[in-house]
Amino acid sequence: MARKKLDLTNENQSSLKVILWLAWPLFLEQVLSTLVSFADTAMVGGLGKTATAAVSISNSFVFLINGVVMALGVGVTAYVARTVGAKDYDAAKNYIRHGLILLLLVGLPLALVPLALYRQIPQWMGAEADFLPLAQEYLLITSIFRIFSMAMMVLGSVFRGRGDTKTPLRINIVVNILNIIGNYLLIHDNHTLNIHIDALNIHWAIPMIGAGLGVKGAALSTGASWLLGGAALAVMLFVKKDPTRISIRDSFRPEKAVLSRVVKLSIPAMLERFCMSASGILVTKSIASLGTVAVAANSVYSTAESLSFMPAFAFATAATTLVGQSLGANKPGLARKYARHTCMIGIGIMLAAGVCLYAFARQLVGIITPDPEVIPLAQQCLQIVAFVQPIQVIAWILAGALRGAGDTRWPFYITAGGNWLIRALGAVLCIRVFGMGLPEAVICMCMDQAVRALCMFLRYRTGKWVSAIRNEKVSLDK
């Protein structure tokens, strides 16, 4: 007998239980994704710092493209959560179908941009001659599959909006395991895997096949994992039993009012992502002027820090769903309770995460890269960001709560201001004007997170987010 789905809007159940029930699959999904990112970076890092720089130099530009699609997911999530909370499943299905429509109308053209500009983008980002061809090759191959990566973003948002965090987790488990295997087989040449267990007197020499494609192999494996993940999520929308399951017999004719509603809510989130990515490009270009070691160290410490993003993302996404469904059920008190308790849990966990990042910084960056020039710089940067972890999670969770309520404008104002006036401007001044290095740029990022946390809290305290889309017709016309 199938286990009954938990009602997220039931005020008689423990908020702690609901938050953890919703967040733990998101957390495990992030753990898996981060481990795969570690494995990817470590396997590429074994090829040298030029390979590490090649796969990371274009990230800021790609994030700019992806940010638009992720913003559409914010709008879809908010409306799906609202309609599910109100138990208006026909309206929820309509928003889900329009999520697919928006993916094709907006995502597909955007996916073609890095494909068309794969030669120019690494040059614009300041790639040096020693790794420019590798960077261009990596961007070309991954861009062929980018629409499937975008599908994972939008469709993952659909599942989370309706309170289903386990389906994306299960799909990611399979997809990421295949990605690791693909990396191992495609990056390296034929070699022998030696296993020694002296206590048991076991010594195995296992011949392993390998394509020896290097950076190209990493790109192919990543692209194939996107294809599998995006396709699997799309199929599950049509076959998984749920009150909001859609059918191929449904009408997929675009409705201007619905598209307008989702896009209107998504535009501030879109501008927020744009500002974050644009400022990231400026910061990356400044860091690139410091040389290949700084670029590689920035990639390595960022990958290591992503360990802390796992619980932060999980609780922020849970806050979005819980606040959205609570307001859809016309229970603003429950929405406030979820936001408050999610913050308390997140702060406690991120305090522990910060301690671990600081204490094990050298070991973490050493896993990712063996380069003796990169390790000390990446370690220093990772220990700096360790201090901001419990503050950063406040900004993440409260921003998630505001977006779940449909208040997407204030997170945009706050994020844009912090990114440009503190992070980007500070990094440019430190590196290009005062002749400082990567650690000082990282300190500017930490200051940005602290200011954002304070501003998000002040906006949350006003309570105005409760009525952000109260006057807007969420359900379908009857």
mmCIF file with all atom_site columns, N, CA and C in Angstrom, residues 38-73:
data_model
loop_
_atom_site.group_PDB
_atom_site.id
_atom_site.type_symbol
_atom_site.label_atom_id
_atom_site.label_alt_id
_atom_site.label_comp_id
_atom_site.label_asym_id
_atom_site.label_entity_id
_atom_site.label_seq_id
_atom_site.pdbx_PDB_ins_code
_atom_site.Cartn_x
_atom_site.Cartn_y
_atom_site.Cartn_z
_atom_site.occupancy
_atom_site.B_iso_or_equiv
_atom_site.pdbx_formal_charge
_atom_site.auth_seq_id
_atom_site.auth_comp_id
_atom_site.auth_asym_id
_atom_site.auth_atom_id
_atom_site.pdbx_PDB_model_num
ATOM 1   N N  . PHE A 1 38 ? 32.648 17.434 -7.163  1.00 0.00 ? 38 PHE A N  1
ATOM 2   C CA . PHE A 1 38 ? 33.975 17.130 -6.621  1.00 0.00 ? 38 PHE A CA 1
ATOM 3   C C  . PHE A 1 38 ? 34.702 16.148 -7.525  1.00 0.00 ? 38 PHE A C  1
ATOM 4   N N  . ALA A 1 39 ? 33.996 15.085 -7.893  1.00 0.00 ? 39 ALA A N  1
ATOM 5   C CA . ALA A 1 39 ? 34.613 14.051 -8.726  1.00 0.00 ? 39 ALA A CA 1
ATOM 6   C C  . ALA A 1 39 ? 35.013 14.612 -10.083 1.00 0.00 ? 39 ALA A C  1
ATOM 7   N N  . ASP A 1 40 ? 34.098 15.401 -10.680 1.00 0.00 ? 40 ASP A N  1
ATOM 8   C CA . ASP A 1 40 ? 34.409 16.022 -11.975 1.00 0.00 ? 40 ASP A CA 1
ATOM 9   C C  . ASP A 1 40 ? 35.660 16.880 -11.874 1.00 0.00 ? 40 ASP A C  1
ATOM 10  N N  . THR A 1 41 ? 35.664 17.782 -10.872 1.00 0.00 ? 41 THR A N  1
ATOM 11  C CA . THR A 1 41 ? 36.775 18.717 -10.737 1.00 0.00 ? 41 THR A CA 1
ATOM 12  C C  . THR A 1 41 ? 38.066 17.989 -10.399 1.00 0.00 ? 41 THR A C  1
ATOM 13  N N  . ALA A 1 42 ? 37.960 16.954 -9.556  1.00 0.00 ? 42 ALA A N  1
ATOM 14  C CA . ALA A 1 42 ? 39.153 16.193 -9.177  1.00 0.00 ? 42 ALA A CA 1
ATOM 15  C C  . ALA A 1 42 ? 39.726 15.432 -10.366 1.00 0.00 ? 42 ALA A C  1
ATOM 16  N N  . MET A 1 43 ? 38.838 14.812 -11.163 1.00 0.00 ? 43 MET A N  1
ATOM 17  C CA . MET A 1 43 ? 39.310 14.067 -12.335 1.00 0.00 ? 43 MET A CA 1
ATOM 18  C C  . MET A 1 43 ? 39.950 15.003 -13.352 1.00 0.00 ? 43 MET A C  1
ATOM 19  N N  . VAL A 1 44 ? 39.313 16.151 -13.576 1.00 0.00 ? 44 VAL A N  1
ATOM 20  C CA . VAL A 1 44 ? 39.897 17.131 -14.486 1.00 0.00 ? 44 VAL A CA 1
ATOM 21  C C  . VAL A 1 44 ? 41.146 17.746 -13.871 1.00 0.00 ? 44 VAL A C  1
ATOM 22  N N  . GLY A 1 45 ? 41.102 17.983 -12.519 1.00 0.00 ? 45 GLY A N  1
ATOM 23  C CA . GLY A 1 45 ? 42.253 18.555 -11.842 1.00 0.00 ? 45 GLY A CA 1
ATOM 24  C C  . GLY A 1 45 ? 43.494 17.692 -11.952 1.00 0.00 ? 45 GLY A C  1
ATOM 25  N N  . GLY A 1 46 ? 43.275 16.380 -12.071 1.00 0.00 ? 46 GLY A N  1
ATOM 26  C CA . GLY A 1 46 ? 44.399 15.475 -12.261 1.00 0.00 ? 46 GLY A CA 1
ATOM 27  C C  . GLY A 1 46 ? 45.125 15.699 -13.569 1.00 0.00 ? 46 GLY A C  1
ATOM 28  N N  . LEU A 1 47 ? 44.474 16.384 -14.499 1.00 0.00 ? 47 LEU A N  1
ATOM 29  C CA . LEU A 1 47 ? 45.096 16.691 -15.785 1.00 0.00 ? 47 LEU A CA 1
ATOM 30  C C  . LEU A 1 47 ? 45.947 17.958 -15.724 1.00 0.00 ? 47 LEU A C  1
ATOM 31  N N  . GLY A 1 48 ? 45.853 18.704 -14.588 1.00 0.00 ? 48 GLY A N  1
ATOM 32  C CA . GLY A 1 48 ? 46.648 19.915 -14.434 1.00 0.00 ? 48 GLY A CA 1
ATOM 33  C C  . GLY A 1 48 ? 45.797 21.159 -14.279 1.00 0.00 ? 48 GLY A C  1
ATOM 34  N N  . LYS A 1 49 ? 46.437 22.259 -13.867 1.00 0.00 ? 49 LYS A N  1
ATOM 35  C CA . LYS A 1 49 ? 45.695 23.493 -13.604 1.00 0.00 ? 49 LYS A CA 1
ATOM 36  C C  . LYS A 1 49 ? 45.115 24.113 -14.863 1.00 0.00 ? 49 LYS A C  1
ATOM 37  N N  . THR A 1 50 ? 45.730 23.869 -16.027 1.00 0.00 ? 50 THR A N  1
ATOM 38  C CA . THR A 1 50 ? 45.168 24.414 -17.266 1.00 0.00 ? 50 THR A CA 1
ATOM 39  C C  . THR A 1 50 ? 43.813 23.776 -17.576 1.00 0.00 ? 50 THR A C  1
ATOM 40  N N  . ALA A 1 51 ? 43.670 22.472 -17.303 1.00 0.00 ? 51 ALA A N  1
ATOM 41  C CA . ALA A 1 51 ? 42.390 21.799 -17.523 1.00 0.00 ? 51 ALA A CA 1
ATOM 42  C C  . ALA A 1 51 ? 41.343 22.313 -16.555 1.00 0.00 ? 51 ALA A C  1
ATOM 43  N N  . THR A 1 52 ? 41.735 22.517 -15.282 1.00 0.00 ? 52 THR A N  1
ATOM 44  C CA . THR A 1 52 ? 40.799 23.052 -14.288 1.00 0.00 ? 52 THR A CA 1
ATOM 45  C C  . THR A 1 52 ? 40.313 24.432 -14.698 1.00 0.00 ? 52 THR A C  1
ATOM 46  N N  . ALA A 1 53 ? 41.224 25.273 -15.136 1.00 0.00 ? 53 ALA A N  1
ATOM 47  C CA . ALA A 1 53 ? 40.842 26.617 -15.576 1.00 0.00 ? 53 ALA A CA 1
ATOM 48  C C  . ALA A 1 53 ? 39.954 26.561 -16.814 1.00 0.00 ? 53 ALA A C  1
ATOM 49  N N  . ALA A 1 54 ? 40.223 25.606 -17.709 1.00 0.00 ? 54 ALA A N  1
ATOM 50  C CA . ALA A 1 54 ? 39.461 25.510 -18.963 1.00 0.00 ? 54 ALA A CA 1
ATOM 51  C C  . ALA A 1 54 ? 37.990 25.207 -18.728 1.00 0.00 ? 54 ALA A C  1
ATOM 52  N N  . VAL A 1 55 ? 37.696 24.335 -17.754 1.00 0.00 ? 55 VAL A N  1
ATOM 53  C CA . VAL A 1 55 ? 36.302 23.952 -17.529 1.00 0.00 ? 55 VAL A CA 1
ATOM 54  C C  . VAL A 1 55 ? 35.557 24.981 -16.688 1.00 0.00 ? 55 VAL A C  1
ATOM 55  N N  . SER A 1 56 ? 36.261 25.929 -16.075 1.00 0.00 ? 56 SER A N  1
ATOM 56  C CA . SER A 1 56 ? 35.602 26.884 -15.177 1.00 0.00 ? 56 SER A CA 1
ATOM 57  C C  . SER A 1 56 ? 35.558 28.310 -15.703 1.00 0.00 ? 56 SER A C  1
ATOM 58  N N  . ILE A 1 57 ? 36.370 28.639 -16.684 1.00 0.00 ? 57 ILE A N  1
ATOM 59  C CA . ILE A 1 57 ? 36.508 30.037 -17.093 1.00 0.00 ? 57 ILE A CA 1
ATOM 60  C C  . ILE A 1 57 ? 35.213 30.616 -17.648 1.00 0.00 ? 57 ILE A C  1
ATOM 61  N N  . SER A 1 58 ? 34.386 29.788 -18.286 1.00 0.00 ? 58 SER A N  1
ATOM 62  C CA . SER A 1 58 ? 33.148 30.285 -18.907 1.00 0.00 ? 58 SER A CA 1
ATOM 63  C C  . SER A 1 58 ? 31.933 30.167 -18.001 1.00 0.00 ? 58 SER A C  1
ATOM 64  N N  . ASN A 1 59 ? 32.142 29.700 -16.773 1.00 0.00 ? 59 ASN A N  1
ATOM 65  C CA . ASN A 1 59 ? 30.999 29.433 -15.892 1.00 0.00 ? 59 ASN A CA 1
ATOM 66  C C  . ASN A 1 59 ? 30.131 30.662 -15.644 1.00 0.00 ? 59 ASN A C  1
ATOM 67  N N  . SER A 1 60 ? 30.748 31.810 -15.423 1.00 0.00 ? 60 SER A N  1
ATOM 68  C CA . SER A 1 60 ? 29.969 33.002 -15.105 1.00 0.00 ? 60 SER A CA 1
ATOM 69  C C  . SER A 1 60 ? 29.045 33.388 -16.250 1.00 0.00 ? 60 SER A C  1
ATOM 70  N N  . PHE A 1 61 ? 29.512 33.261 -17.483 1.00 0.00 ? 61 PHE A N  1
ATOM 71  C CA . PHE A 1 61 ? 28.661 33.571 -18.633 1.00 0.00 ? 61 PHE A CA 1
ATOM 72  C C  . PHE A 1 61 ? 27.528 32.561 -18.757 1.00 0.00 ? 61 PHE A C  1
ATOM 73  N N  . VAL A 1 62 ? 27.862 31.293 -18.566 1.00 0.00 ? 62 VAL A N  1
ATOM 74  C CA . VAL A 1 62 ? 26.837 30.243 -18.645 1.00 0.00 ? 62 VAL A CA 1
ATOM 75  C C  . VAL A 1 62 ? 25.798 30.429 -17.546 1.00 0.00 ? 62 VAL A C  1
ATOM 76  N N  . PHE A 1 63 ? 26.237 30.816 -16.345 1.00 0.00 ? 63 PHE A N  1
ATOM 77  C CA . PHE A 1 63 ? 25.305 31.071 -15.255 1.00 0.00 ? 63 PHE A CA 1
ATOM 78  C C  . PHE A 1 63 ? 24.352 32.210 -15.616 1.00 0.00 ? 63 PHE A C  1
ATOM 79  N N  . LEU A 1 64 ? 24.845 33.168 -16.385 1.00 0.00 ? 64 LEU A N  1
ATOM 80  C CA . LEU A 1 64 ? 23.995 34.273 -16.834 1.00 0.00 ? 64 LEU A CA 1
ATOM 81  C C  . LEU A 1 64 ? 22.851 33.743 -17.691 1.00 0.00 ? 64 LEU A C  1
ATOM 82  N N  . ILE A 1 65 ? 23.152 32.828 -18.605 1.00 0.00 ? 65 ILE A N  1
ATOM 83  C CA . ILE A 1 65 ? 22.133 32.219 -19.464 1.00 0.00 ? 65 ILE A CA 1
ATOM 84  C C  . ILE A 1 65 ? 21.193 31.345 -18.630 1.00 0.00 ? 65 ILE A C  1
ATOM 85  N N  . ASN A 1 66 ? 21.772 30.511 -17.786 1.00 0.00 ? 66 ASN A N  1
ATOM 86  C CA . ASN A 1 66 ? 20.960 29.613 -16.963 1.00 0.00 ? 66 ASN A CA 1
ATOM 87  C C  . ASN A 1 66 ? 20.052 30.380 -15.998 1.00 0.00 ? 66 ASN A C  1
ATOM 88  N N  . GLY A 1 67 ? 20.528 31.542 -15.558 1.00 0.00 ? 67 GLY A N  1
ATOM 89  C CA . GLY A 1 67 ? 19.765 32.307 -14.585 1.00 0.00 ? 67 GLY A CA 1
ATOM 90  C C  . GLY A 1 67 ? 18.393 32.715 -15.083 1.00 0.00 ? 67 GLY A C  1
ATOM 91  N N  . VAL A 1 68 ? 18.282 32.988 -16.365 1.00 0.00 ? 68 VAL A N  1
ATOM 92  C CA . VAL A 1 68 ? 16.981 33.356 -16.922 1.00 0.00 ? 68 VAL A CA 1
ATOM 93  C C  . VAL A 1 68 ? 16.003 32.191 -16.791 1.00 0.00 ? 68 VAL A C  1
ATOM 94  N N  . VAL A 1 69 ? 16.488 30.996 -17.108 1.00 0.00 ? 69 VAL A N  1
ATOM 95  C CA . VAL A 1 69 ? 15.635 29.811 -17.042 1.00 0.00 ? 69 VAL A CA 1
ATOM 96  C C  . VAL A 1 69 ? 15.309 29.460 -15.598 1.00 0.00 ? 69 VAL A C  1
ATOM 97  N N  . MET A 1 70 ? 16.288 29.579 -14.712 1.00 0.00 ? 70 MET A N  1
ATOM 98  C CA . MET A 1 70 ? 16.034 29.318 -13.296 1.00 0.00 ? 70 MET A CA 1
ATOM 99  C C  . MET A 1 70 ? 14.995 30.286 -12.739 1.00 0.00 ? 70 MET A C  1
ATOM 100 N N  . ALA A 1 71 ? 15.001 31.515 -13.233 1.00 0.00 ? 71 ALA A N  1
ATOM 101 C CA . ALA A 1 71 ? 14.020 32.500 -12.792 1.00 0.00 ? 71 ALA A CA 1
ATOM 102 C C  . ALA A 1 71 ? 12.617 32.104 -13.215 1.00 0.00 ? 71 ALA A C  1
ATOM 103 N N  . LEU A 1 72 ? 12.461 31.537 -14.401 1.00 0.00 ? 72 LEU A N  1
ATOM 104 C CA . LEU A 1 72 ? 11.161 31.036 -14.823 1.00 0.00 ? 72 LEU A CA 1
ATOM 105 C C  . LEU A 1 72 ? 10.681 29.947 -13.867 1.00 0.00 ? 72 LEU A C  1
ATOM 106 N N  . GLY A 1 73 ? 11.615 29.149 -13.398 1.00 0.00 ? 73 GLY A N  1
ATOM 107 C CA . GLY A 1 73 ? 11.267 28.124 -12.418 1.00 0.00 ? 73 GLY A CA 1
ATOM 108 C C  . GLY A 1 73 ? 10.725 28.719 -11.132 1.00 0.00 ? 73 GLY A C  1
#
